[in-house]
PDB file of C-alpha atoms in Angstrom:
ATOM      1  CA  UNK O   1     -14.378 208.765 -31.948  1.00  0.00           C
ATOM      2  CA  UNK O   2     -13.783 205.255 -30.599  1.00  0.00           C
ATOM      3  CA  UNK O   3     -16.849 203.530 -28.242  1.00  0.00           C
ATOM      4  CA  UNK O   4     -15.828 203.248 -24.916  1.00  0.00           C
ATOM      5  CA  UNK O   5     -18.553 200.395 -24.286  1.00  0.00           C
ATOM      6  CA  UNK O   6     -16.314 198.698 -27.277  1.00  0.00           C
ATOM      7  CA  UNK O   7     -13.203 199.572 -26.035  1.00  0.00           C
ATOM      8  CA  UNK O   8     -14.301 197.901 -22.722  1.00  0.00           C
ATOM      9  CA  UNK O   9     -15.355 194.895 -24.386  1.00  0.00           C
ATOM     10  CA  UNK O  10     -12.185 194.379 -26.226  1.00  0.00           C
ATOM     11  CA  UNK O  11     -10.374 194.783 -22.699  1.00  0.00           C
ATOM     12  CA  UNK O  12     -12.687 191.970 -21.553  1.00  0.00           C
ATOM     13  CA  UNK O  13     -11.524 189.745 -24.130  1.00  0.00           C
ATOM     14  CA  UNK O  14      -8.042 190.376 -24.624  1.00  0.00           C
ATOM     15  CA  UNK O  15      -6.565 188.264 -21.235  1.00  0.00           C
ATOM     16  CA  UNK O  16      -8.667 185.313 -22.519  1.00  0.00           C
ATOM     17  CA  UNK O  17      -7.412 185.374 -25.623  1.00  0.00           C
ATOM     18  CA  UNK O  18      -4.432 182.888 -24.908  1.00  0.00           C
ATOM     19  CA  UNK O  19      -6.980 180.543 -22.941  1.00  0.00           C
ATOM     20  CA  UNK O  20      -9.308 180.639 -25.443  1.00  0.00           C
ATOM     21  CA  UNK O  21      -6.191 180.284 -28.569  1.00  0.00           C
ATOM     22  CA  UNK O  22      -4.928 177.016 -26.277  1.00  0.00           C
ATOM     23  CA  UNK O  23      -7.917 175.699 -26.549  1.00  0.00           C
ATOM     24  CA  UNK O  24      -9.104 176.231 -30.247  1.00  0.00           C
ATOM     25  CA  UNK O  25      -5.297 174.780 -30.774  1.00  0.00           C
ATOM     26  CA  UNK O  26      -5.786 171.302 -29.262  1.00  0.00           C
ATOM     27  CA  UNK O  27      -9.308 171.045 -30.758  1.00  0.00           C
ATOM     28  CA  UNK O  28      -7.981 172.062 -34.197  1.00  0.00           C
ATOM     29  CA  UNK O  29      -3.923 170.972 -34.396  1.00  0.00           C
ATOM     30  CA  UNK O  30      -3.807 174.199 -36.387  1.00  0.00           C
ATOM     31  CA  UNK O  31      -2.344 177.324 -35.736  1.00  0.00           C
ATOM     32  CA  UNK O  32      -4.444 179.597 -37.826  1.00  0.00           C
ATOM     33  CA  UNK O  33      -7.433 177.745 -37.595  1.00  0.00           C
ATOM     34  CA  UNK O  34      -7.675 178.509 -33.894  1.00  0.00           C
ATOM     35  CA  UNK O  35      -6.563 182.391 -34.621  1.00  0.00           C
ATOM     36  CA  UNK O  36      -9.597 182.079 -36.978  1.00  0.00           C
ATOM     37  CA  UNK O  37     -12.176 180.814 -34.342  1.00  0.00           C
ATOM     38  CA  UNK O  38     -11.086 182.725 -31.263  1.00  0.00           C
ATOM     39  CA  UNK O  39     -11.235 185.914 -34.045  1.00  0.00           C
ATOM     40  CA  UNK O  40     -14.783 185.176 -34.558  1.00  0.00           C
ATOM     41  CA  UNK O  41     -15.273 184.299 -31.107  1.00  0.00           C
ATOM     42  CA  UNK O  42     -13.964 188.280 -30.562  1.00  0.00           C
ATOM     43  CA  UNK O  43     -16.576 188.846 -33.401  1.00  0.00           C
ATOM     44  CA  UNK O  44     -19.336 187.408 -31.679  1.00  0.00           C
ATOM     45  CA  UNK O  45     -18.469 188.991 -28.431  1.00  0.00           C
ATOM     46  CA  UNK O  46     -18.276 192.271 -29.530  1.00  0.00           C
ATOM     47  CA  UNK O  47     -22.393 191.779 -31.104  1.00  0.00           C
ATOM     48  CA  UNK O  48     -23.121 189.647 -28.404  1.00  0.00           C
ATOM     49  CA  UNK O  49     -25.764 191.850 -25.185  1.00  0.00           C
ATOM     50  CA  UNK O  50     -22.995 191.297 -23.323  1.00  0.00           C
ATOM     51  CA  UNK O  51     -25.088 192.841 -19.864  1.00  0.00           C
ATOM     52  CA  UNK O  52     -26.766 189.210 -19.733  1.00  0.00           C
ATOM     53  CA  UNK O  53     -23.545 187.364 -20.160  1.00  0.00           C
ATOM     54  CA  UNK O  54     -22.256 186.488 -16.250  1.00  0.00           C
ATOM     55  CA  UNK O  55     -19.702 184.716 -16.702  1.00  0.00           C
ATOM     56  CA  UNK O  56     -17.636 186.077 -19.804  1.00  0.00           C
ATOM     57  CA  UNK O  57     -14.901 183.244 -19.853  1.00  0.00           C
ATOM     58  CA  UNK O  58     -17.250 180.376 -19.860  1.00  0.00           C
ATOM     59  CA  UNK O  59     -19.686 182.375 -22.628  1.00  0.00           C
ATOM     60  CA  UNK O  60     -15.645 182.853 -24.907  1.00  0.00           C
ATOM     61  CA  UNK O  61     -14.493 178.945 -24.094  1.00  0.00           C
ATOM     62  CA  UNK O  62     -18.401 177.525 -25.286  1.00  0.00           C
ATOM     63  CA  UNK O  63     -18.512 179.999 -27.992  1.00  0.00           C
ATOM     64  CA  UNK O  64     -14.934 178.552 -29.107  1.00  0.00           C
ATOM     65  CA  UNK O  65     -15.593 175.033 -28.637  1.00  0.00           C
ATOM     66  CA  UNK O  66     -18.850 175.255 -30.648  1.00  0.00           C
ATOM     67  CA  UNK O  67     -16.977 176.768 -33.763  1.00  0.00           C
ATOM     68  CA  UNK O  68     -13.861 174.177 -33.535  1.00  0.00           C
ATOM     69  CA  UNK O  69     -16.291 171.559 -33.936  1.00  0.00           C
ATOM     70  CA  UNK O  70     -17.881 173.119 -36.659  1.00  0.00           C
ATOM     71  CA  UNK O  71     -14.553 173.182 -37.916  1.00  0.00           C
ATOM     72  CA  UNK O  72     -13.531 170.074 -37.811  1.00  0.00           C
ATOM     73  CA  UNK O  73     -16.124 168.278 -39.698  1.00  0.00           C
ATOM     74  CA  UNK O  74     -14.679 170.483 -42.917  1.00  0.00           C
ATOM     75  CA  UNK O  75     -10.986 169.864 -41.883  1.00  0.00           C
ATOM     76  CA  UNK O  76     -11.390 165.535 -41.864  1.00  0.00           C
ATOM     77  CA  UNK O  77     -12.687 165.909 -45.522  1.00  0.00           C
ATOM     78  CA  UNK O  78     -10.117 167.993 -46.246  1.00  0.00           C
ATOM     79  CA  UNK O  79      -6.759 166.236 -44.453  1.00  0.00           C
ATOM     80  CA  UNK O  80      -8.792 162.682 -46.472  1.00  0.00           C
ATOM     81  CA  UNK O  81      -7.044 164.214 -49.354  1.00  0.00           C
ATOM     82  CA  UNK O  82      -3.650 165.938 -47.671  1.00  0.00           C
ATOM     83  CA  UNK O  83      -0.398 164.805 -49.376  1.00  0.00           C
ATOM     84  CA  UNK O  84       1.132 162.603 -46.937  1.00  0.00           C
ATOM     85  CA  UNK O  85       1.608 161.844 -43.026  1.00  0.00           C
ATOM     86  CA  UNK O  86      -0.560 164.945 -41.096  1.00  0.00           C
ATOM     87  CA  UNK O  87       1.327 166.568 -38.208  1.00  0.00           C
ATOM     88  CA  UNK O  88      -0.264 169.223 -36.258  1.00  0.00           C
ATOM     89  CA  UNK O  89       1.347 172.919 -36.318  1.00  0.00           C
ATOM     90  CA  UNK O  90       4.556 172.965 -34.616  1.00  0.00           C
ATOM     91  CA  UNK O  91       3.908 175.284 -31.471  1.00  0.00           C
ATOM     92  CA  UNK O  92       7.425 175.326 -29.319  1.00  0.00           C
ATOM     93  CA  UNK O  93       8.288 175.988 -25.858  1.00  0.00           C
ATOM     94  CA  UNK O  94       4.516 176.014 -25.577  1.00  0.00           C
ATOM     95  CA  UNK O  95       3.589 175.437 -21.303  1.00  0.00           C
ATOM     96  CA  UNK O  96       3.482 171.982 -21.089  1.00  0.00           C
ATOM     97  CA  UNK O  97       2.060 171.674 -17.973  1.00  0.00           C
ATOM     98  CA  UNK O  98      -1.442 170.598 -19.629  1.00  0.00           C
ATOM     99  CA  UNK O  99       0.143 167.245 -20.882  1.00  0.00           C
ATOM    100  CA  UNK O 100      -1.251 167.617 -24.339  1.00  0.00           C
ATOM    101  CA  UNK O 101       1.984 165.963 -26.334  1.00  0.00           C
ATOM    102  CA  UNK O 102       2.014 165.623 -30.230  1.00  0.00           C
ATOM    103  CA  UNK O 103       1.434 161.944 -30.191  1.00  0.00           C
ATOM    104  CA  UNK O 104      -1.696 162.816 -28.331  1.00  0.00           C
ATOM    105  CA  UNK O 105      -2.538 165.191 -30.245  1.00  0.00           C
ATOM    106  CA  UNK O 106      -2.314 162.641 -33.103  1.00  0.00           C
ATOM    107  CA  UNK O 107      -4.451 160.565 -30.880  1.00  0.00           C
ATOM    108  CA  UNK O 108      -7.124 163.175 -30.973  1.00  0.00           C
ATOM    109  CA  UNK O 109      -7.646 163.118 -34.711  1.00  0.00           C
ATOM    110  CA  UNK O 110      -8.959 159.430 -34.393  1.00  0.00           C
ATOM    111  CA  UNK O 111     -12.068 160.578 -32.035  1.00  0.00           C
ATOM    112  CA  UNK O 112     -15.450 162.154 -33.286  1.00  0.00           C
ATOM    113  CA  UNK O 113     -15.425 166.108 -32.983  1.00  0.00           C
ATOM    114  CA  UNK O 114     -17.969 165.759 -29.718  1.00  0.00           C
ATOM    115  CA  UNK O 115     -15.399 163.016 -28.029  1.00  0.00           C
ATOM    116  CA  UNK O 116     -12.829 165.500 -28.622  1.00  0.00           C
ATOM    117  CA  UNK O 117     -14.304 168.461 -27.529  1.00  0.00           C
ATOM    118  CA  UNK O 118     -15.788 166.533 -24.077  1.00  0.00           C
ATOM    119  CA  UNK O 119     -12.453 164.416 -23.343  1.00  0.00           C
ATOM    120  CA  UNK O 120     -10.251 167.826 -23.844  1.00  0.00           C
ATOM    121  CA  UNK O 121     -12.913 169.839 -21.970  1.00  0.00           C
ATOM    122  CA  UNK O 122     -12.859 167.732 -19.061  1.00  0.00           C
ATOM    123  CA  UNK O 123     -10.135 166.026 -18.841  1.00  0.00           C
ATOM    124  CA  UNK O 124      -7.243 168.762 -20.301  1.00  0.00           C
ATOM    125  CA  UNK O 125      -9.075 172.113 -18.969  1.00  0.00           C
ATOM    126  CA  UNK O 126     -10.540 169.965 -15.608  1.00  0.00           C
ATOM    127  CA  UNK O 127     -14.265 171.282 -16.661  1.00  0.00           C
ATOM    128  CA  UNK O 128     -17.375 169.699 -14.644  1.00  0.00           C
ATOM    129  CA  UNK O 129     -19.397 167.612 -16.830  1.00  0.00           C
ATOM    130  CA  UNK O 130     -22.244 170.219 -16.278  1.00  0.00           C
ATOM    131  CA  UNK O 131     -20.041 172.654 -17.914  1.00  0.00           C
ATOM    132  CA  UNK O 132     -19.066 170.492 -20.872  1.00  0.00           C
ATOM    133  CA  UNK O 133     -22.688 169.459 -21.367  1.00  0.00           C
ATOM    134  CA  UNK O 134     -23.381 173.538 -21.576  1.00  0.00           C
ATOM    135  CA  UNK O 135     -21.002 173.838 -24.032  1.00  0.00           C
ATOM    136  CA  UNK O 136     -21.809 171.145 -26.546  1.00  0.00           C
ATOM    137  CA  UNK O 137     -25.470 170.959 -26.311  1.00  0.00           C
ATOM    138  CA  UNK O 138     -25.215 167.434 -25.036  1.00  0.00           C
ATOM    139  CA  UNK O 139     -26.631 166.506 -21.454  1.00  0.00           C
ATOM    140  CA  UNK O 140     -23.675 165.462 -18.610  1.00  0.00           C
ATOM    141  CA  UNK O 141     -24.697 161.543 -19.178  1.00  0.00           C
ATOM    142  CA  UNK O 142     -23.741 161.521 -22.673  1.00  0.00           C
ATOM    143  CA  UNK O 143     -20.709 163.482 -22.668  1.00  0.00           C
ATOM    144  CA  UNK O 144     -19.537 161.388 -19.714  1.00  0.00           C
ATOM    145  CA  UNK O 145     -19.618 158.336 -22.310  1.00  0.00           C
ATOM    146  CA  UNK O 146     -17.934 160.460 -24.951  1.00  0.00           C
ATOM    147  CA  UNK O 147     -14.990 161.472 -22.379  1.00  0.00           C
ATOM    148  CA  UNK O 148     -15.129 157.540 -21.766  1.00  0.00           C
ATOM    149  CA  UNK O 149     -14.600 156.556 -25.211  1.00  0.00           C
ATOM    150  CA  UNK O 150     -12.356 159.309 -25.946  1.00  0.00           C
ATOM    151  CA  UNK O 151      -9.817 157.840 -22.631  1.00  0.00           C
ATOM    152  CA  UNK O 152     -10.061 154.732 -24.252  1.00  0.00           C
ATOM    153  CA  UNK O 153      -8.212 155.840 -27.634  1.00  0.00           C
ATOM    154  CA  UNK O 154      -5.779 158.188 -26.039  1.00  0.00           C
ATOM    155  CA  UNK O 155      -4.616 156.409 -23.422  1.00  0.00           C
ATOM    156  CA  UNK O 156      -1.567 154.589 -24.669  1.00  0.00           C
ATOM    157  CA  UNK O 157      -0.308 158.471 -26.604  1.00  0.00           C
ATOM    158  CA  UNK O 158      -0.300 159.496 -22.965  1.00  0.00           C
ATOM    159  CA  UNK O 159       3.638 159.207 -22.042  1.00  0.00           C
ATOM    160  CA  UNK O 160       4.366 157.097 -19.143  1.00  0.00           C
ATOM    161  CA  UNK O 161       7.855 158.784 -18.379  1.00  0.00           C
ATOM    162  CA  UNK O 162       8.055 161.967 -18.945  1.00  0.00           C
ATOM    163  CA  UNK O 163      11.828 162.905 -19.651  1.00  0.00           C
ATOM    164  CA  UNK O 164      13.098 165.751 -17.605  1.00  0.00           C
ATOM    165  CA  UNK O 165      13.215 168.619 -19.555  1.00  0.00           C
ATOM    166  CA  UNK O 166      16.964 169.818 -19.892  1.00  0.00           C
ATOM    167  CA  UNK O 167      17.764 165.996 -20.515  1.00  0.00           C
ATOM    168  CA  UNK O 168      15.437 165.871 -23.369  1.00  0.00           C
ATOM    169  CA  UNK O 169      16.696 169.178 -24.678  1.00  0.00           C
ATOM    170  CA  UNK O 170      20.107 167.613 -24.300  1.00  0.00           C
ATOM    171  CA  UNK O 171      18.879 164.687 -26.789  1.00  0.00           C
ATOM    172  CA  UNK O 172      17.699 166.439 -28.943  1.00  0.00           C
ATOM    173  CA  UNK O 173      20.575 168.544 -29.486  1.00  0.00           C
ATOM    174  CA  UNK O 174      22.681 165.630 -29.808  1.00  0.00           C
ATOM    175  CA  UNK O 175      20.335 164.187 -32.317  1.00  0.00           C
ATOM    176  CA  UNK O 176      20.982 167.007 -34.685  1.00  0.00           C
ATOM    177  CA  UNK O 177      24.320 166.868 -34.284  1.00  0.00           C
ATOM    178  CA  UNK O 178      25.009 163.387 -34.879  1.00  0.00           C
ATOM    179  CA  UNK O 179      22.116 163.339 -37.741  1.00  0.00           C
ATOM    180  CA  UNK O 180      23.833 166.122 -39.521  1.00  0.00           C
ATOM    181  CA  UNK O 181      27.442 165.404 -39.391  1.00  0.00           C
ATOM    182  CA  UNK O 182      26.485 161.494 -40.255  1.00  0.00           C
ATOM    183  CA  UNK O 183      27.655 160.552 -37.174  1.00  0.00           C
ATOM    184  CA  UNK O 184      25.407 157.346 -37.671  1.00  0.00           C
ATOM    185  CA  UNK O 185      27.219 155.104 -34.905  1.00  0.00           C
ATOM    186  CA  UNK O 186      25.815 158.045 -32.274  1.00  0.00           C
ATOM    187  CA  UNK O 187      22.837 158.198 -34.022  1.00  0.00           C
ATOM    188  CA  UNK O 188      21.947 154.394 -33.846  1.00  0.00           C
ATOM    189  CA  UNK O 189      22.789 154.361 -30.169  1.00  0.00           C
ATOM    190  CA  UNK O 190      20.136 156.543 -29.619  1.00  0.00           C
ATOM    191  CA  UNK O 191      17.021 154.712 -31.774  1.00  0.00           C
ATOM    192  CA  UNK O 192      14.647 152.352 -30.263  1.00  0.00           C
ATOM    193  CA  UNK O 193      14.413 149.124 -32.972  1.00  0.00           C
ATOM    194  CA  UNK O 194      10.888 149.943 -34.121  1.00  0.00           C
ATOM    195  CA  UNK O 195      11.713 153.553 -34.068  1.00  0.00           C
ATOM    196  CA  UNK O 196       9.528 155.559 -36.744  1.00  0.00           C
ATOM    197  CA  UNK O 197       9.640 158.792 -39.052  1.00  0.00           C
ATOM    198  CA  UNK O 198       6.557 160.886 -39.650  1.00  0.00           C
ATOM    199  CA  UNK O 199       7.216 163.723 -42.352  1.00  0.00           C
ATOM    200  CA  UNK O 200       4.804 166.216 -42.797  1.00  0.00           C
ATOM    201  CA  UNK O 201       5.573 168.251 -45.978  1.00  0.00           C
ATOM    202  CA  UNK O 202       2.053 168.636 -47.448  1.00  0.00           C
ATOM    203  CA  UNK O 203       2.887 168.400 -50.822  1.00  0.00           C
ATOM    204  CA  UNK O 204       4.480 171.390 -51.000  1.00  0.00           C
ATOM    205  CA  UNK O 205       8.428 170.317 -50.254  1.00  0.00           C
ATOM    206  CA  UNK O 206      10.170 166.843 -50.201  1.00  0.00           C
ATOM    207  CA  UNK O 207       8.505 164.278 -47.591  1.00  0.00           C
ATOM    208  CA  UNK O 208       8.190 160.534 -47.457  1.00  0.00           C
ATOM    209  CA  UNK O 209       4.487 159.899 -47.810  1.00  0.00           C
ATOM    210  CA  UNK O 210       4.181 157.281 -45.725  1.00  0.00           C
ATOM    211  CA  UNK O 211       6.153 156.409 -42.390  1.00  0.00           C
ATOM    212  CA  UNK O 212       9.615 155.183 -42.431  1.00  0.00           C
ATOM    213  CA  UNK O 213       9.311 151.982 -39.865  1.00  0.00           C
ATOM    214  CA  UNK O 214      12.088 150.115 -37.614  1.00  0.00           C
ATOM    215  CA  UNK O 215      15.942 151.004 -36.759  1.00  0.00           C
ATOM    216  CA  UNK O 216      17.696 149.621 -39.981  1.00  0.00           C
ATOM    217  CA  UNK O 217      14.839 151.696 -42.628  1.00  0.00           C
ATOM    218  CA  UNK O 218      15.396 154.933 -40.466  1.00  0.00           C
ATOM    219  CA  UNK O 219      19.476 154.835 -40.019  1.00  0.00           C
ATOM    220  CA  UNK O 220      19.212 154.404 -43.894  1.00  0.00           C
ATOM    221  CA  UNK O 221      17.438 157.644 -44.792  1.00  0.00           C
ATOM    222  CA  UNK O 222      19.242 159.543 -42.132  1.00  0.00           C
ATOM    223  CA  UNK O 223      22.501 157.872 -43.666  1.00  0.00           C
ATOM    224  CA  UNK O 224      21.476 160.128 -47.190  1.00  0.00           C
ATOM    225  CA  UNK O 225      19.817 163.231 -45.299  1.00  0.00           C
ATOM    226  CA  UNK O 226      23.515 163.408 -43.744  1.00  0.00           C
ATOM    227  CA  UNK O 227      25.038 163.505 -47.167  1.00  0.00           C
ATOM    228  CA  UNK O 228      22.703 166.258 -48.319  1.00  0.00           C
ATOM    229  CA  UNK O 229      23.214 168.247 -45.098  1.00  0.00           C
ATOM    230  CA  UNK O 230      27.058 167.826 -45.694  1.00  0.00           C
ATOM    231  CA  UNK O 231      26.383 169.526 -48.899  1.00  0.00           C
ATOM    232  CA  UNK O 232      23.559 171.919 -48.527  1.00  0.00           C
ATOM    233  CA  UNK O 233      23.730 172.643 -44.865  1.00  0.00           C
ATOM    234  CA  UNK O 234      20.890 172.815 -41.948  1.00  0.00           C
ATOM    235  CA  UNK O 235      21.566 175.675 -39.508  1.00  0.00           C
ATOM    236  CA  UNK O 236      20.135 175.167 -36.065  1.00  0.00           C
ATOM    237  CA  UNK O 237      17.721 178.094 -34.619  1.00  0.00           C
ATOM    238  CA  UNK O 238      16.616 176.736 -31.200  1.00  0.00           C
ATOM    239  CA  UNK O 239      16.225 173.459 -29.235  1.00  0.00           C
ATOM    240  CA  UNK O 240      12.937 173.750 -27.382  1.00  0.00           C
ATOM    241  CA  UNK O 241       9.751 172.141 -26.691  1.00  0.00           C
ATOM    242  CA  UNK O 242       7.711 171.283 -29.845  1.00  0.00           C
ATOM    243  CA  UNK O 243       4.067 170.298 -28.753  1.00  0.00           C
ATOM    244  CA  UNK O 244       5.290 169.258 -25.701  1.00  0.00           C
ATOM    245  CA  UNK O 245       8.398 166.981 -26.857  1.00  0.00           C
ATOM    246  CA  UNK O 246      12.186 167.787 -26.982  1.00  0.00           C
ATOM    247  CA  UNK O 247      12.837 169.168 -30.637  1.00  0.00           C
ATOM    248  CA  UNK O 248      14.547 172.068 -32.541  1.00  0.00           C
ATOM    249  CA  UNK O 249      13.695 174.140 -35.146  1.00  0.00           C
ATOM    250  CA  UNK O 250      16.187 174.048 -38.426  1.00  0.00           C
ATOM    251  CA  UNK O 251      16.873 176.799 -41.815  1.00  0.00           C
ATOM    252  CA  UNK O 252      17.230 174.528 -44.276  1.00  0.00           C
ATOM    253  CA  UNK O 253      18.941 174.719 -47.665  1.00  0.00           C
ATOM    254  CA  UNK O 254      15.923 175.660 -49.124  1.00  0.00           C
ATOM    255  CA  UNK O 255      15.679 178.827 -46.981  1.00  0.00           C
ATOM    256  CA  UNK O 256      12.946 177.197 -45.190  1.00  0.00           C
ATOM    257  CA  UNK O 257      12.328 176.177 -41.778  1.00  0.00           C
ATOM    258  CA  UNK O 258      11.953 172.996 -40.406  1.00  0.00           C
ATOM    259  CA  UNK O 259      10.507 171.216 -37.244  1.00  0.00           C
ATOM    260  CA  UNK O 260      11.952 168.286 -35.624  1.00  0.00           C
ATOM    261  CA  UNK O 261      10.437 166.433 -32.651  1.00  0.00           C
ATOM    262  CA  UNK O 262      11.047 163.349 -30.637  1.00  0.00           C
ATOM    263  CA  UNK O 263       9.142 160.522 -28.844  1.00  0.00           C
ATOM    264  CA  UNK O 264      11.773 159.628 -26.117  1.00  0.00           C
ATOM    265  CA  UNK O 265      10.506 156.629 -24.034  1.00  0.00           C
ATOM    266  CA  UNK O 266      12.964 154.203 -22.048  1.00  0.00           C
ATOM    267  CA  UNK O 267      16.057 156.347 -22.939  1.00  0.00           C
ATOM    268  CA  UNK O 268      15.686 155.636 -26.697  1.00  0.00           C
ATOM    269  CA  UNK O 269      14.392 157.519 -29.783  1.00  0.00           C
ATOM    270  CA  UNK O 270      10.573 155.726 -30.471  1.00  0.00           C
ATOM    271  CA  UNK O 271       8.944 158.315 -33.151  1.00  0.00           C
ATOM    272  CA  UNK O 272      10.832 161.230 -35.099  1.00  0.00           C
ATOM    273  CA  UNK O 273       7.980 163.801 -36.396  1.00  0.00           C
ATOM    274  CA  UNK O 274       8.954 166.554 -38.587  1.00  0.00           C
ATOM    275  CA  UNK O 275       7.305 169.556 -39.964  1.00  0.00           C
ATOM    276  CA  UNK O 276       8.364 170.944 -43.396  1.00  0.00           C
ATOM    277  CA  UNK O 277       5.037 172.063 -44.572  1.00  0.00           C
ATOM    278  CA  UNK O 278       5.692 175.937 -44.879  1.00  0.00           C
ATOM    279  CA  UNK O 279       1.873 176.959 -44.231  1.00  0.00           C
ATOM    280  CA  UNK O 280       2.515 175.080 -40.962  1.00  0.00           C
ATOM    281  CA  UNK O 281       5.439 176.727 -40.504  1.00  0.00           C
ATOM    282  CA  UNK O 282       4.760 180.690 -41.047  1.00  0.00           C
ATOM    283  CA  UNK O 283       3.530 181.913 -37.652  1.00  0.00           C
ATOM    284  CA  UNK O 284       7.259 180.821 -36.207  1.00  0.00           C
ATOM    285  CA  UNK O 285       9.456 183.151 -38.546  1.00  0.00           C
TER     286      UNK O 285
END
C-alpha cells in the first residue's frame, strides 16, 4: 500500500521541480547534472522531518544550491581534461525571461562555485542577501562581495541589444540556409570581422579543438562544411531559442543531432557555438 504522508510529500515537490531544475541548470551548464541534484534534493526531502520545514521552496532551492556547488568542484577537474572548447547543454526555447544567455553562461564557468552560486542567487532568482547567506553558509557581507566580484566578470557576456525574437529566429534560419547550400556571399554579409566558432564535440565526433577566430578563418571552414553538407546532407528540425540565443537544431549525416547558436550583436554574426557532443545532446531526441 502506498504512504499517503509520502504521496503528499512528493505532491509538495513536484511544482518545484522546474524551479529547482532551472536553477541546478545555470549552476551546473549540464542537463543531467541538475536532474541528478534536484533527484537527490527529492531524496533528501522525502527523509527530511518535513513538519519543521516552513518554508518548503526555500528548504528545495538551499538544498539544491548546496549540492551544485559540491558539484562543481568535481566538474572543473574534470572539464581541465575535456577534449576541446566546453559548451553548456543545449536547452531550447527555454523562458528567457531570466536573461541567463550562453555566453553568460560561459561567463559563469570563470567564477569560484560560491561567486556563482551568490551572483545567480541574487542577481538571476532576485534573492535577498539574507537568503543567499542562508543558503551558502556564508554571512550577507561576504556574499555581497562575491555577487560583486561575480558582476565584475559577467558583465560584458550580458547582451546590450537584445534582438527581437522572430528577427533572430529569422537569422538564424537564414544562416542555415545560406551555410548549407554554400551560399557564402549571404553568409559573409551576415559575419561580424572578428566573428568566432566554438565547437563542442567532446571527443566523441569531429570538432575543431580550439576556436576558429575572425571573418576570413570562419567563411573558410564554412566554405568546406558546405561541400560536405552538399554531399551528406543536414536536415533542419527546429529554429528556436538555444540558451537564450537564436539557433536550430540539425540531423546530421551521422544520424546525430546537432546544436547551432548565435551571438547576434549590431546586426552581425559575433560568436557561432555549436553542440555535437551526443551526451549533451540525448535529453532533446
Amino acid at each position: 500500500m502506498s504512504d499517503p504522508m509520502h504521496e503528499d510529500a512528493a505532491a509538495r515537490f513536484d511544482p518545484l521541480r522546474p524551479k529547482l531544475m532551472r536553477v541546478a541548470y545555470r549552476m551546473l551548464g549540464s542537463v543531467a547534472d541538475a536532474e541528478d541534484m534536484v533527484q537527490e534534493a527529492f531524496i533528501r526531502w522525502m527523509r527530511a522531518d518535513r513538519a519543521a520545514v516552513r518554508e518548503p521552496e526555500a528548504f528545495l532551492r538551499r538544498t539544491v544550491t548546496r549540492l551544485c556547488v559540491d558539484q562543481l568542484k568535481s566538474a572543473r577537474r574534470q572539464r581541465e581534461t575535456y577534449v576541446g572548447p566546453w559548451l553548456p547543454d543545449p536547452v531550447v526555447e527555454e523562458e528567457d525571461e531570466e536573461d541567463v544567455t550562453l555566453p553568460l553562461m560561459l561567463a559563469l564557468e570563470r567564477l569560484s562555485p560560491l561567486e556563482r552560486a551568490a551572483f545567480l542567487l541574487h542577481d538571476v532568482f532576485g534573492l535577498g542577501f539574507e537568503e543567499v547567506a542562508a543558503t551558502i553558509k556564508r554571512d550577507p557581507a561576504a556574499c555581497r562581495q562575491l555577487a560583486t566580484r561575480a558582476r565584475a566578470h559577467v558583465r560584458e557576456a550580458r547582451p546590450r541589444f537584445r534582438i527581437e525574437k522572430e528577427r533572430g529566429l529569422e537569422f538564424a534560419e537564414a544562416f542555415f540556409t545560406a551555410s548549407r547550400s554554400g551560399d557564402m556571399k549571404t553568409l559573409g554579409a551576415m559575419l561580424a570581422a572578428d566573428v568566432s566558432v566554438h565547437a563542442d564535440g567532446g571527443g566523441k565526433r569531429a570538432a575543431a579543438i580550439e576556436p576558429i577566430i575572425g571573418f576570413d578563418a570562419v567563411i573558410k571552414v564554412h566554405e568546406k562544411l558546405a561541400a560536405l553538407f552538399q554531399a551528406h546532407g543536414s536536415k533542419l528540425l527546429r529554429v528556436g531559442l538555444v540558451n537564450g540565443l537564436p539557433g536550430f537544431i540539425t540531423l546530421e549525416a551521422d544520424g546525430e543531432l546537432q546544436t547551432t547558436a548565435l551571438e547576434i550583436e549590431d546586426g552581425k554574426i559575433a560568436a557561432i557555438y555549436v553542440v555535437r557532443n551526443p551526451d549533451k545532446l540525448r535529453h532533446l531526441h
